[in-house]
mmCIF file of C-alpha atoms in Angstrom:
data_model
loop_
_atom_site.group_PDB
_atom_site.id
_atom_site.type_symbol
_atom_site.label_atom_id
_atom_site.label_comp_id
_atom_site.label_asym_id
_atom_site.label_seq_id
_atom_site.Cartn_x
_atom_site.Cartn_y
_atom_site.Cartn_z
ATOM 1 C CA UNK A 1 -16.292 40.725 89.548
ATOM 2 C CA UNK A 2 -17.456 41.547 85.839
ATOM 3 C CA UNK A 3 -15.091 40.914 83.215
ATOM 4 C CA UNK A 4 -14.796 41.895 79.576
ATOM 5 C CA UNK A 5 -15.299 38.758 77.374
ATOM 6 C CA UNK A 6 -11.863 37.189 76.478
ATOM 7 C CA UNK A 7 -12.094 37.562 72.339
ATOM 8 C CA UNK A 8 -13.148 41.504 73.399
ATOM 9 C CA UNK A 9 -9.612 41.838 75.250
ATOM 10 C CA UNK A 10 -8.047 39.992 72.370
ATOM 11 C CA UNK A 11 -9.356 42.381 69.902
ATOM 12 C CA UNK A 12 -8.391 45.277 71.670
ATOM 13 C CA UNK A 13 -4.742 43.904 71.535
ATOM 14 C CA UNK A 14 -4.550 42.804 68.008
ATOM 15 C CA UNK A 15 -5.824 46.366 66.648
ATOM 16 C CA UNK A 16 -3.271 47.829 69.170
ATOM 17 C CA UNK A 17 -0.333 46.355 68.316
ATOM 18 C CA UNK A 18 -1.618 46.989 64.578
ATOM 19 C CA UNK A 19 -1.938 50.175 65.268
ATOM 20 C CA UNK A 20 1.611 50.533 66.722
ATOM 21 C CA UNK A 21 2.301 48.404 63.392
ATOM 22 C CA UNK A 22 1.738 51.229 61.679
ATOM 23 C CA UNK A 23 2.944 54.126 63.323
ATOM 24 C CA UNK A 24 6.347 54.182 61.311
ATOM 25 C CA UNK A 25 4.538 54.612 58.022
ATOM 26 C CA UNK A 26 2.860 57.791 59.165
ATOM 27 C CA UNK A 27 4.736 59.570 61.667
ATOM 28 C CA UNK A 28 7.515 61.780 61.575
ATOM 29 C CA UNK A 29 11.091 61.671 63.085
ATOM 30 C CA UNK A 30 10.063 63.937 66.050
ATOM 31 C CA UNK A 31 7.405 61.606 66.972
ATOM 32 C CA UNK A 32 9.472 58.397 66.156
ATOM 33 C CA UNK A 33 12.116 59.304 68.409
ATOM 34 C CA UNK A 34 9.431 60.017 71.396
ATOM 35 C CA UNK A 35 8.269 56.936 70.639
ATOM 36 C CA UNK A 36 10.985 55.333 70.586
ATOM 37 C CA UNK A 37 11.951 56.495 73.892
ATOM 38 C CA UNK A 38 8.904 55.626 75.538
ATOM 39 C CA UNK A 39 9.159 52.155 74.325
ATOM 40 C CA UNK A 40 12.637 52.191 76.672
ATOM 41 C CA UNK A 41 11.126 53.890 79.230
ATOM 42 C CA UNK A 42 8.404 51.089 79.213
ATOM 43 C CA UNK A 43 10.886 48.142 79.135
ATOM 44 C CA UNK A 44 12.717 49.757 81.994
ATOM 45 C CA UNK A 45 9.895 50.386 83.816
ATOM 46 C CA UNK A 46 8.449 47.238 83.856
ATOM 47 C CA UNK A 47 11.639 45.509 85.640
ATOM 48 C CA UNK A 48 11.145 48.644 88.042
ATOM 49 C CA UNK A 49 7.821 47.483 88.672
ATOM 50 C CA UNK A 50 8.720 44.008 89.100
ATOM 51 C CA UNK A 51 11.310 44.962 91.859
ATOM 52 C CA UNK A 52 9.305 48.022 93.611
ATOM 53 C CA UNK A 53 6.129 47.783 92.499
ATOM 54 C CA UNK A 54 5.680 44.059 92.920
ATOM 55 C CA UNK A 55 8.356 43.147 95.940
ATOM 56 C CA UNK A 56 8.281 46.535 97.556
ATOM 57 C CA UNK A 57 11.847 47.221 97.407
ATOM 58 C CA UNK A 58 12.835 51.141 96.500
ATOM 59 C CA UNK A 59 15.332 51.510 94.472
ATOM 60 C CA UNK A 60 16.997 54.782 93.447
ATOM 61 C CA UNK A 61 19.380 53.319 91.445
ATOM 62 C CA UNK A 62 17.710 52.195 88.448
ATOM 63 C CA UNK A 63 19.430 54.813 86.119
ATOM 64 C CA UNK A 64 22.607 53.419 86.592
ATOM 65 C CA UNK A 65 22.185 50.566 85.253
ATOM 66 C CA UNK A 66 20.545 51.491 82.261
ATOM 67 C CA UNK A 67 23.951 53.346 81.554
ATOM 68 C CA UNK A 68 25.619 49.786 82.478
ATOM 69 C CA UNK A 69 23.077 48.520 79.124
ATOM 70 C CA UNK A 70 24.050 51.524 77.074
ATOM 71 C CA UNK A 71 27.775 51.867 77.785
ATOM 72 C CA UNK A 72 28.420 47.931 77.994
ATOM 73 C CA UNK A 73 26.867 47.789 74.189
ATOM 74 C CA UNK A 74 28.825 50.457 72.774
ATOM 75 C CA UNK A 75 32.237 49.195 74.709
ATOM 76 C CA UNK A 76 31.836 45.645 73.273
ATOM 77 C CA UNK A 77 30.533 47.180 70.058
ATOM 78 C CA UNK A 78 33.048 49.540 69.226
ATOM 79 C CA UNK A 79 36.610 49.385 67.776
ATOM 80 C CA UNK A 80 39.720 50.218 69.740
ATOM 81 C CA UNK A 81 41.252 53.319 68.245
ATOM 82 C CA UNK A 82 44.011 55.796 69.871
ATOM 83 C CA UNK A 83 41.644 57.690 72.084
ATOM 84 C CA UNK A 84 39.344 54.745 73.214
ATOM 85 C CA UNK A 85 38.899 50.685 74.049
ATOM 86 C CA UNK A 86 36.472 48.412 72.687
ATOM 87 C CA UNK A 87 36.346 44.726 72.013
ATOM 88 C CA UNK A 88 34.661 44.922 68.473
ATOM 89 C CA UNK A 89 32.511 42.407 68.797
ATOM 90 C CA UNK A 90 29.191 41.435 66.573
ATOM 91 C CA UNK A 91 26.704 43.916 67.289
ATOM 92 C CA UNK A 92 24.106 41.761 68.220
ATOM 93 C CA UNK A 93 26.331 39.540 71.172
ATOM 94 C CA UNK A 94 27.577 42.925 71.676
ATOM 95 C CA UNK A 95 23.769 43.501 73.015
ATOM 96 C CA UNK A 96 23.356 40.406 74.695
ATOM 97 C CA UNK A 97 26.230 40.942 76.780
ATOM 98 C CA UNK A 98 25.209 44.333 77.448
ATOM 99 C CA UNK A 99 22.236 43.273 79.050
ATOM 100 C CA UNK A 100 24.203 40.336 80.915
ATOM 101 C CA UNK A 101 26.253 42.531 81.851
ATOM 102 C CA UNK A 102 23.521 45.011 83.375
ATOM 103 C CA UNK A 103 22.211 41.303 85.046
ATOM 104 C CA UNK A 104 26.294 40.297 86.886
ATOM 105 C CA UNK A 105 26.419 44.146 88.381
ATOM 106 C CA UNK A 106 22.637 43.832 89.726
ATOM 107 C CA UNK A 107 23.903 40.548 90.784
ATOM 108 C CA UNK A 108 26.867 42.168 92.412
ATOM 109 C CA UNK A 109 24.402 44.091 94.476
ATOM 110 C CA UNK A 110 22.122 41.367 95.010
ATOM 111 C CA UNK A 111 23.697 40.608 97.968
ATOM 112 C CA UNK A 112 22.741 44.311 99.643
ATOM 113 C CA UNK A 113 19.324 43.951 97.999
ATOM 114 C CA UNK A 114 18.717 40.665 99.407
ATOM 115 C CA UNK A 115 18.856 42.324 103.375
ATOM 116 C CA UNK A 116 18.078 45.845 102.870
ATOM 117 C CA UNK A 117 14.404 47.010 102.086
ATOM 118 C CA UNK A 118 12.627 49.850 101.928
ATOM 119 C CA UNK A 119 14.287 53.582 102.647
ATOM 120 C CA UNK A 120 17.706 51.700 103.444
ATOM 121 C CA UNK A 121 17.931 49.907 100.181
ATOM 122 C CA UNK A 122 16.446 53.433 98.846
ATOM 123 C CA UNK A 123 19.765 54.836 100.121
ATOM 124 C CA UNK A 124 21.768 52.079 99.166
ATOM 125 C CA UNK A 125 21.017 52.397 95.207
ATOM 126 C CA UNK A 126 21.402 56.316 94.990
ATOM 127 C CA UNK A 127 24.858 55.775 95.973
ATOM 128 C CA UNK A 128 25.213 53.945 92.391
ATOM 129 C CA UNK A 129 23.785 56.896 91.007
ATOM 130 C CA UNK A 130 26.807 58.917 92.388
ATOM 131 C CA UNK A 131 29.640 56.325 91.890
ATOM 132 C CA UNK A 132 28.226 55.714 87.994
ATOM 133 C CA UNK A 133 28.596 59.312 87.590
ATOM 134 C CA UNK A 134 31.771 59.413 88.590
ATOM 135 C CA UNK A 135 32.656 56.319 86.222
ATOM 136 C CA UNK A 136 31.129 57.252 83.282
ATOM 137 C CA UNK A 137 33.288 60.584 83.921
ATOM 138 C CA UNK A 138 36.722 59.904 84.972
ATOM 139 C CA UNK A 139 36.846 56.414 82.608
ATOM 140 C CA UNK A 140 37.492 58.586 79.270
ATOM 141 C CA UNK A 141 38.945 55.335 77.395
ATOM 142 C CA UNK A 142 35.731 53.424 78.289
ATOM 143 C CA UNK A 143 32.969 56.071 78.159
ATOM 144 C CA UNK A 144 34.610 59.390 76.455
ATOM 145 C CA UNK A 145 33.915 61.041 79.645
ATOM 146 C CA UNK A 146 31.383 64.181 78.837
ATOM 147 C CA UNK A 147 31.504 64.195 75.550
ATOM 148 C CA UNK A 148 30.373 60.516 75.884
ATOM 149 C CA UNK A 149 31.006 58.079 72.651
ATOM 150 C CA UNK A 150 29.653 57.412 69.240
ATOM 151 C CA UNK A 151 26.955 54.313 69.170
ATOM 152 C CA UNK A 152 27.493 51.731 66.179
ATOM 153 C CA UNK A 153 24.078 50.779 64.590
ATOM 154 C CA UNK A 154 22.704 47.433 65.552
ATOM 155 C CA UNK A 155 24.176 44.870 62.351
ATOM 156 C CA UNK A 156 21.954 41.775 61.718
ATOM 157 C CA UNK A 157 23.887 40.757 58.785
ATOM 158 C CA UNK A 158 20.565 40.742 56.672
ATOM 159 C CA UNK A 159 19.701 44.647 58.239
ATOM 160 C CA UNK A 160 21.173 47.310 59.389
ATOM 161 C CA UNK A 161 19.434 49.993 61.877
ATOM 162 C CA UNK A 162 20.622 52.535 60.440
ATOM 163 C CA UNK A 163 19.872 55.117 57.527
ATOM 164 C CA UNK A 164 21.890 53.355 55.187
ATOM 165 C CA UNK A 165 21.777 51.220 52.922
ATOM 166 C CA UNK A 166 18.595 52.389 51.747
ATOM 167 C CA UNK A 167 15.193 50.001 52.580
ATOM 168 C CA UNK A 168 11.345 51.178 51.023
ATOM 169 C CA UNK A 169 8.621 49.129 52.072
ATOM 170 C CA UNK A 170 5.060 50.207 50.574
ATOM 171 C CA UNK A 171 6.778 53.558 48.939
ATOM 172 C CA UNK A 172 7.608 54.450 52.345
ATOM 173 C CA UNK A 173 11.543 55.078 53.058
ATOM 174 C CA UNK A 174 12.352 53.292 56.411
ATOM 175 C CA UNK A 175 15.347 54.786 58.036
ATOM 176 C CA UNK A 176 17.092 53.787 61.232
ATOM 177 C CA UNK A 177 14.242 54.944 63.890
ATOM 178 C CA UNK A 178 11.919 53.327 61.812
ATOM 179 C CA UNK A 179 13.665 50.212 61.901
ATOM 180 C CA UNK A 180 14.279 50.569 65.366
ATOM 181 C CA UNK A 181 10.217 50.988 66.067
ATOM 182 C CA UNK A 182 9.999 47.790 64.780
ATOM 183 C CA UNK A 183 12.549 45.624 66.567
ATOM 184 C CA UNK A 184 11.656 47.949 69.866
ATOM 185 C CA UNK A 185 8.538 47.215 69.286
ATOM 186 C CA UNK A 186 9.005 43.190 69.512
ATOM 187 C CA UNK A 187 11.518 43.377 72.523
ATOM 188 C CA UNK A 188 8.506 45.806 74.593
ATOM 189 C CA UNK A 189 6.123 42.447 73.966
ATOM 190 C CA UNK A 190 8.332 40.477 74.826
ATOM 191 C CA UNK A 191 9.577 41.901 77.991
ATOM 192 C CA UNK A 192 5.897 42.513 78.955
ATOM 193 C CA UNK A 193 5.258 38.735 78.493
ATOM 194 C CA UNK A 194 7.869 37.405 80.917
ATOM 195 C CA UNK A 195 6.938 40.122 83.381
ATOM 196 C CA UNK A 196 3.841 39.116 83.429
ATOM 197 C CA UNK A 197 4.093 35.368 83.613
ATOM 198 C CA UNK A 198 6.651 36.082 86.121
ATOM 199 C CA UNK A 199 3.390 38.254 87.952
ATOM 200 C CA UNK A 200 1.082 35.737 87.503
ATOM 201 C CA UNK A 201 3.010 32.466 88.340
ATOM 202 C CA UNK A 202 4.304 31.077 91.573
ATOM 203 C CA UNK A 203 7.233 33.779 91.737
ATOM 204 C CA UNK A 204 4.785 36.691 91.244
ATOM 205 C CA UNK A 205 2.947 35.333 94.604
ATOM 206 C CA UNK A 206 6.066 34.874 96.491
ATOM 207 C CA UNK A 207 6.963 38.251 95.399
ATOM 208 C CA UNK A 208 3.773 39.966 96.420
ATOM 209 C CA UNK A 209 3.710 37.961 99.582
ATOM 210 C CA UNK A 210 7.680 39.229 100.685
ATOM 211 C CA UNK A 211 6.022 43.166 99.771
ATOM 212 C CA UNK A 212 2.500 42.854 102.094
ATOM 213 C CA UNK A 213 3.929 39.953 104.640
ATOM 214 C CA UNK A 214 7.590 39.234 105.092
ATOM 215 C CA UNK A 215 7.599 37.545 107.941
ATOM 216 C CA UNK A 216 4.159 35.399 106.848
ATOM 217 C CA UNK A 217 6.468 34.877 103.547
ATOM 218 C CA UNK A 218 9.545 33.675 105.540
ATOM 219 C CA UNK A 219 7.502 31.325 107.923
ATOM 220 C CA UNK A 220 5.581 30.246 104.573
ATOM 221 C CA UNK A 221 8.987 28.646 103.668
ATOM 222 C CA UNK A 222 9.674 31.300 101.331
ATOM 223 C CA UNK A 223 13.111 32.206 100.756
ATOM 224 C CA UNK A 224 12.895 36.301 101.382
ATOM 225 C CA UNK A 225 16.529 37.254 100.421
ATOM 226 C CA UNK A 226 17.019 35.146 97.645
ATOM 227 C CA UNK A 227 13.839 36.278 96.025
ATOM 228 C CA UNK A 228 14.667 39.987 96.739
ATOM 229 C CA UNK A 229 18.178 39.685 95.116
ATOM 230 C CA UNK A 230 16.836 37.404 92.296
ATOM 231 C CA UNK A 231 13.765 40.187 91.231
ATOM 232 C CA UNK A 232 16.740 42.723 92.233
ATOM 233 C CA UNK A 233 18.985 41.036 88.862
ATOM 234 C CA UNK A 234 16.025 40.501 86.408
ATOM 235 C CA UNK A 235 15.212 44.271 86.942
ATOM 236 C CA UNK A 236 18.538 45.350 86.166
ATOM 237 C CA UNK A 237 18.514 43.201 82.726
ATOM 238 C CA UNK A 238 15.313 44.855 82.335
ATOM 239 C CA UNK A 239 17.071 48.514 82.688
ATOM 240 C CA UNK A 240 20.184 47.056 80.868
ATOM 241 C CA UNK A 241 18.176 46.301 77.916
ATOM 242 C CA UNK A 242 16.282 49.898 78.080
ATOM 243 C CA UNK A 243 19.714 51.356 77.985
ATOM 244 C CA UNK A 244 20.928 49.484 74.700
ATOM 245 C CA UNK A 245 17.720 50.722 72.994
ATOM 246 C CA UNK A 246 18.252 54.459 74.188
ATOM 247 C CA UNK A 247 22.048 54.037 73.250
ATOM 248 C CA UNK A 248 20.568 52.733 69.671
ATOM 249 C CA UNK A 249 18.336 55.560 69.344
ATOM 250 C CA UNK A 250 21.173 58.491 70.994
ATOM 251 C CA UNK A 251 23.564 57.629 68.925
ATOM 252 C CA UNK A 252 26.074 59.348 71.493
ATOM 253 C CA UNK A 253 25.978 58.291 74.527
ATOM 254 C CA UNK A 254 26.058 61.207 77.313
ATOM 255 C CA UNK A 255 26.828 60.735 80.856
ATOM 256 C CA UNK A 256 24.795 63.353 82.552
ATOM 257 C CA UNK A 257 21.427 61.765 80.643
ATOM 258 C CA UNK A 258 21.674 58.616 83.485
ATOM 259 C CA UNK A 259 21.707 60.892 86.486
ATOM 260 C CA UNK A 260 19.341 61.292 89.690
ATOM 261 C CA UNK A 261 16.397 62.981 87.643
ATOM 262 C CA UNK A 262 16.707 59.778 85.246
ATOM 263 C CA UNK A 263 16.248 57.926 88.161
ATOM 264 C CA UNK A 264 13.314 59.397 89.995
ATOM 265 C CA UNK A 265 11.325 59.779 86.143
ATOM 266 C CA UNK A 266 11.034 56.180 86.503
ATOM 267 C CA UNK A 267 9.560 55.806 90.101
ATOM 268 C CA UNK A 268 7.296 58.827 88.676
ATOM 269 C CA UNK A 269 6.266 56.012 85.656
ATOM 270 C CA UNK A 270 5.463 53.250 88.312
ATOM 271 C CA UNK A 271 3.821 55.384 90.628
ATOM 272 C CA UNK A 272 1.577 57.200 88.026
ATOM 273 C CA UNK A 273 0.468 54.429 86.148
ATOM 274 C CA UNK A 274 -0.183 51.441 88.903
ATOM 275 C CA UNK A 275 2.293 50.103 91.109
ATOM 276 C CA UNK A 276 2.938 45.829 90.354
ATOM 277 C CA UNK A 277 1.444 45.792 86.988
ATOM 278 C CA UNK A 278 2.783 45.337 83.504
ATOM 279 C CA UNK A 279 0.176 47.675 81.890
ATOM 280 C CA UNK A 280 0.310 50.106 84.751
ATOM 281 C CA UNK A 281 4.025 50.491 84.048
ATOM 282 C CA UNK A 282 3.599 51.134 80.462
ATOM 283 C CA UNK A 283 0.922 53.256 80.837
ATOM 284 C CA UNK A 284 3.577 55.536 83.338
ATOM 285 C CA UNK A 285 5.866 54.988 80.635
ATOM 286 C CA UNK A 286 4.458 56.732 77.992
ATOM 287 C CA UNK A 287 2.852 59.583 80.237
ATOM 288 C CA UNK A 288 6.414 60.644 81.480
ATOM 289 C CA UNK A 289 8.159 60.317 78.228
ATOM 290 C CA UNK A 290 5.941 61.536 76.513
ATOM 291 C CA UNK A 291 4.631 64.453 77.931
ATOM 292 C CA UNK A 292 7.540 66.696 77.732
ATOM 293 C CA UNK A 293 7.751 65.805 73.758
ATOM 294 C CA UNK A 294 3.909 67.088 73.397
ATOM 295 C CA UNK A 295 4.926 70.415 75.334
ATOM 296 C CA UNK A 296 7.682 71.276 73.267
ATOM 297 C CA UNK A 297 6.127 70.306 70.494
ATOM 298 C CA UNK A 298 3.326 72.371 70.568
ATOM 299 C CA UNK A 299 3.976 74.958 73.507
ATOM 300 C CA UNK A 300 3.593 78.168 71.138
ATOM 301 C CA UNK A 301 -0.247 77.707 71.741
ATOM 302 C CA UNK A 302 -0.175 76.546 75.432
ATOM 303 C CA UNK A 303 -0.475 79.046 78.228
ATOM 304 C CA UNK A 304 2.520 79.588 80.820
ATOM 305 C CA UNK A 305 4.938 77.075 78.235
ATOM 306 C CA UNK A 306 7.671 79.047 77.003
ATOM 307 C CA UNK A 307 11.057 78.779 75.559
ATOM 308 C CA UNK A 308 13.788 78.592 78.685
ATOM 309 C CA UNK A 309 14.811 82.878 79.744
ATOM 310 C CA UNK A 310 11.508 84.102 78.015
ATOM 311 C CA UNK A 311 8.990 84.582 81.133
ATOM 312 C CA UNK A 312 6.946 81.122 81.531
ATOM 313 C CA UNK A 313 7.756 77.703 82.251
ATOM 314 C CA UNK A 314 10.241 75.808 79.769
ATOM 315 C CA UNK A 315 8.364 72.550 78.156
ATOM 316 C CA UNK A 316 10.507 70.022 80.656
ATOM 317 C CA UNK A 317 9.877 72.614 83.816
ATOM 318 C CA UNK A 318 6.181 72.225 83.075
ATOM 319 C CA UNK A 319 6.373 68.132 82.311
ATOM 320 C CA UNK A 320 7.774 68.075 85.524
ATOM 321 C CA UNK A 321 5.647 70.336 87.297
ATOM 322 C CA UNK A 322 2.636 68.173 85.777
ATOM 323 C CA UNK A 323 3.337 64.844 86.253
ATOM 324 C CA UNK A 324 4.601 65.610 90.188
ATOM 325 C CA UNK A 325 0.863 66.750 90.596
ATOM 326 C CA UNK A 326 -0.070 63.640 89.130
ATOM 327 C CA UNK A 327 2.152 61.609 91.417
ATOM 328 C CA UNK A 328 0.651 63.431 94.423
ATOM 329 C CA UNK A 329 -2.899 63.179 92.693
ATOM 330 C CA UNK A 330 -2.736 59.097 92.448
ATOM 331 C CA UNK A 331 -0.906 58.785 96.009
ATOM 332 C CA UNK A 332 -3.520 60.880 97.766
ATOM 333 C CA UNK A 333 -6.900 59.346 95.071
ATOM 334 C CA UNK A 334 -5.519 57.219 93.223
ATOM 335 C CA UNK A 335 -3.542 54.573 94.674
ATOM 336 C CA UNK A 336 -3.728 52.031 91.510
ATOM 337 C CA UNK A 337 -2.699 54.670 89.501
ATOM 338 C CA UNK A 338 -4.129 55.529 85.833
ATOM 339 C CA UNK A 339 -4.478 51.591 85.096
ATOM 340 C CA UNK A 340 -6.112 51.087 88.845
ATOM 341 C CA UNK A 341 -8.677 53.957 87.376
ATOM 342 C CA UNK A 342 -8.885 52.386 84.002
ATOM 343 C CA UNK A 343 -9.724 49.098 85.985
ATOM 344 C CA UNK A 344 -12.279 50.629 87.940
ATOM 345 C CA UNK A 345 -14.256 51.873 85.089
ATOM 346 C CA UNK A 346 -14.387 49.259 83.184
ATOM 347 C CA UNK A 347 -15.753 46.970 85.871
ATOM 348 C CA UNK A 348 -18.437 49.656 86.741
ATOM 349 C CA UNK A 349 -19.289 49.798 83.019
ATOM 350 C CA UNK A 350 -19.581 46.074 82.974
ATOM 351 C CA UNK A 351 -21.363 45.881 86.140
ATOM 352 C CA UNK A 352 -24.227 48.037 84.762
ATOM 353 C CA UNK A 353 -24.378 46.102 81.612
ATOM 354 C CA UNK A 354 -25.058 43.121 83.903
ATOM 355 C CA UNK A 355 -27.518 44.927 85.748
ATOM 356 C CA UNK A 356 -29.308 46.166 82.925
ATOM 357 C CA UNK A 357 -29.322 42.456 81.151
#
């Protein structure tokens, strides 16, 4: 196998992450806020990867607990007042706990995740889906039902995400989703990072093992249910965590955002960009987020992309429509999806460098 020399690959990820370095100084709030949300998409993909991707476990469920991360920051966030509870606590523990709390539900689980697998633990988690709706709903005090509840900004004590007070860096105003980018930004890394030593160490082969040979894994000594419900917790933190950041960058928390099309947008990310890789889940990421925020943005000038009632497809009809050929496209050609393809040329590119050395 030819490889890319190692200070090539570290190059490549230096000017990336300078590039992304830069991206609040340029961009504008449309394109902040996408990327903001694809940042949280990428996060909570990558525990979604760890859990299907990597163990082979389907779960439909994964929305849910990313409104467990964005509801449990704003309820231990928030003030009590007369129309709803909250514990008022720091901001930042307030996150924390948020994703903790994300962690003790999947833990809750666990126990189902541990002995179901495949469809049946499929079926298992969209039932979540149904009984979060129905929380986030009827549990006005806790979640203001449909009209869902102001977010407070995240409070460092030496910065506030938000628009105020006033911070200029380099004659460039940084309001809250600029500030956001950044801390975003540095939780994305560092999520990657422990997914991926998590990939690469002895937990990652156990994993991979349970997913291609569970009963090889189980006479190997390995213990199959308490590895599925462990990977089954961590990937709820993971989605707990993605929730806080879209609950930072909302503002307003809505209950019909977590809901069964939530849900299957992320299998679409893991599928799409490479099943059981870090990259291959941000990659997904960014394509399904994205997409939908290019097509609005510029749909006056694409063909069949039209505003909703006006004769083509609205910008989200069309997203969809796209990236469920793409899923199809990398199932049926594709089955490492865009970072298998990525992988694949690069190695052929190498390979005739070789050659032709």
């Amino acid at each position: 196998m030819f490889e890319s020399p190692r200070w090539v690959r570290i190059s490549a990820l230096v000017a990336g992450v300078a590039l992304m370095l830069l991206v609040p100084f340029y961009a504008d709030t449309f394109w902040m806020q996408a990327g903001l949300f694809a940042i949280a998409a990428a996060i909570g993909a990558i525990g979604l990867n760890l859990l299907t991707g990597a163990t082979g476990q389907l779960s439909l469920g994964h929305a849910f607990f990313l409104a467990v991360g964005a509801y449990g920051y704003v309820y231990f966030a928030s003030e009590s007042d007369n129309h709803f509870v909250g514990l008022g606590l720091p901001t930042p523990v307030a996150a924390i706990l948020a994703v903790l709390l994300a962690g003790l539900v999947g833990g809750i689980f666990s126990p189902i995740a541990g002995r179901l697998k495949g469809t049946y633990l499929g079926i298992a988690t969209l039932a979540l889906i149904f009984i979060g709706q129905h929380i986030l709903s009827n549990a006005e005090s806790v979640t203001g039902s449909h009209n869902g509840r102001q977010v407070p900004p995240l409070d460092l004590g030496f910065l506030v995400f938000d628009d105020s007070p006033e911070l200029v860096v380099a004659n460039v105003p940084l309001g809250a989703f600029e500030r956001l980018w950044f801390l975003a930004l540095i939780l994305l890394v560092i999520s990657a990072w422990v997914a991926r030593g998590v990939l690469r160490g002895r937990p990652g082969r156990a994993l991979n093992t349970i997913r291609d040979h569970e009963i090889a894994a189980g006479v190997m000594g390995v213990p199959v249910a308490r590895y599925r419900a462990a990977v089954f917790v961590l990937s709820s933190m993971y989605a707990g965590l993605a929730g806080v950041i879209l609950a930072l960058v909302f503002r307003q928390t809505v209950p019909d955002y977590f809901g069964i099309i939530l849900a299957l947008d992320y299998l679409a990310m893991i599928v799409i960009g490479g099943l059981g890789t870090v990259a291959g889940a941000m990659i997904g990421a960014v394509f399904i987020t994205l997409l939908p925020q290019v097509l609005t943005r510029y749909s006056d000038g694409l063909p069949l992309v039209a505003a909703p009632g006006s004769g083509g497809f609205s910008p989200a009809e069309a997203a969809r429509i796209i990236y469920g050929a793409a899923v199809v496209a990398v199932v049926l050609f594709l089955p490492g999806g865009l970072f298998g393809m990525w992988t694949r040329i690069r190695l052929a590119v190498a390979a005739r460098r070789h050659r032709a050395v």
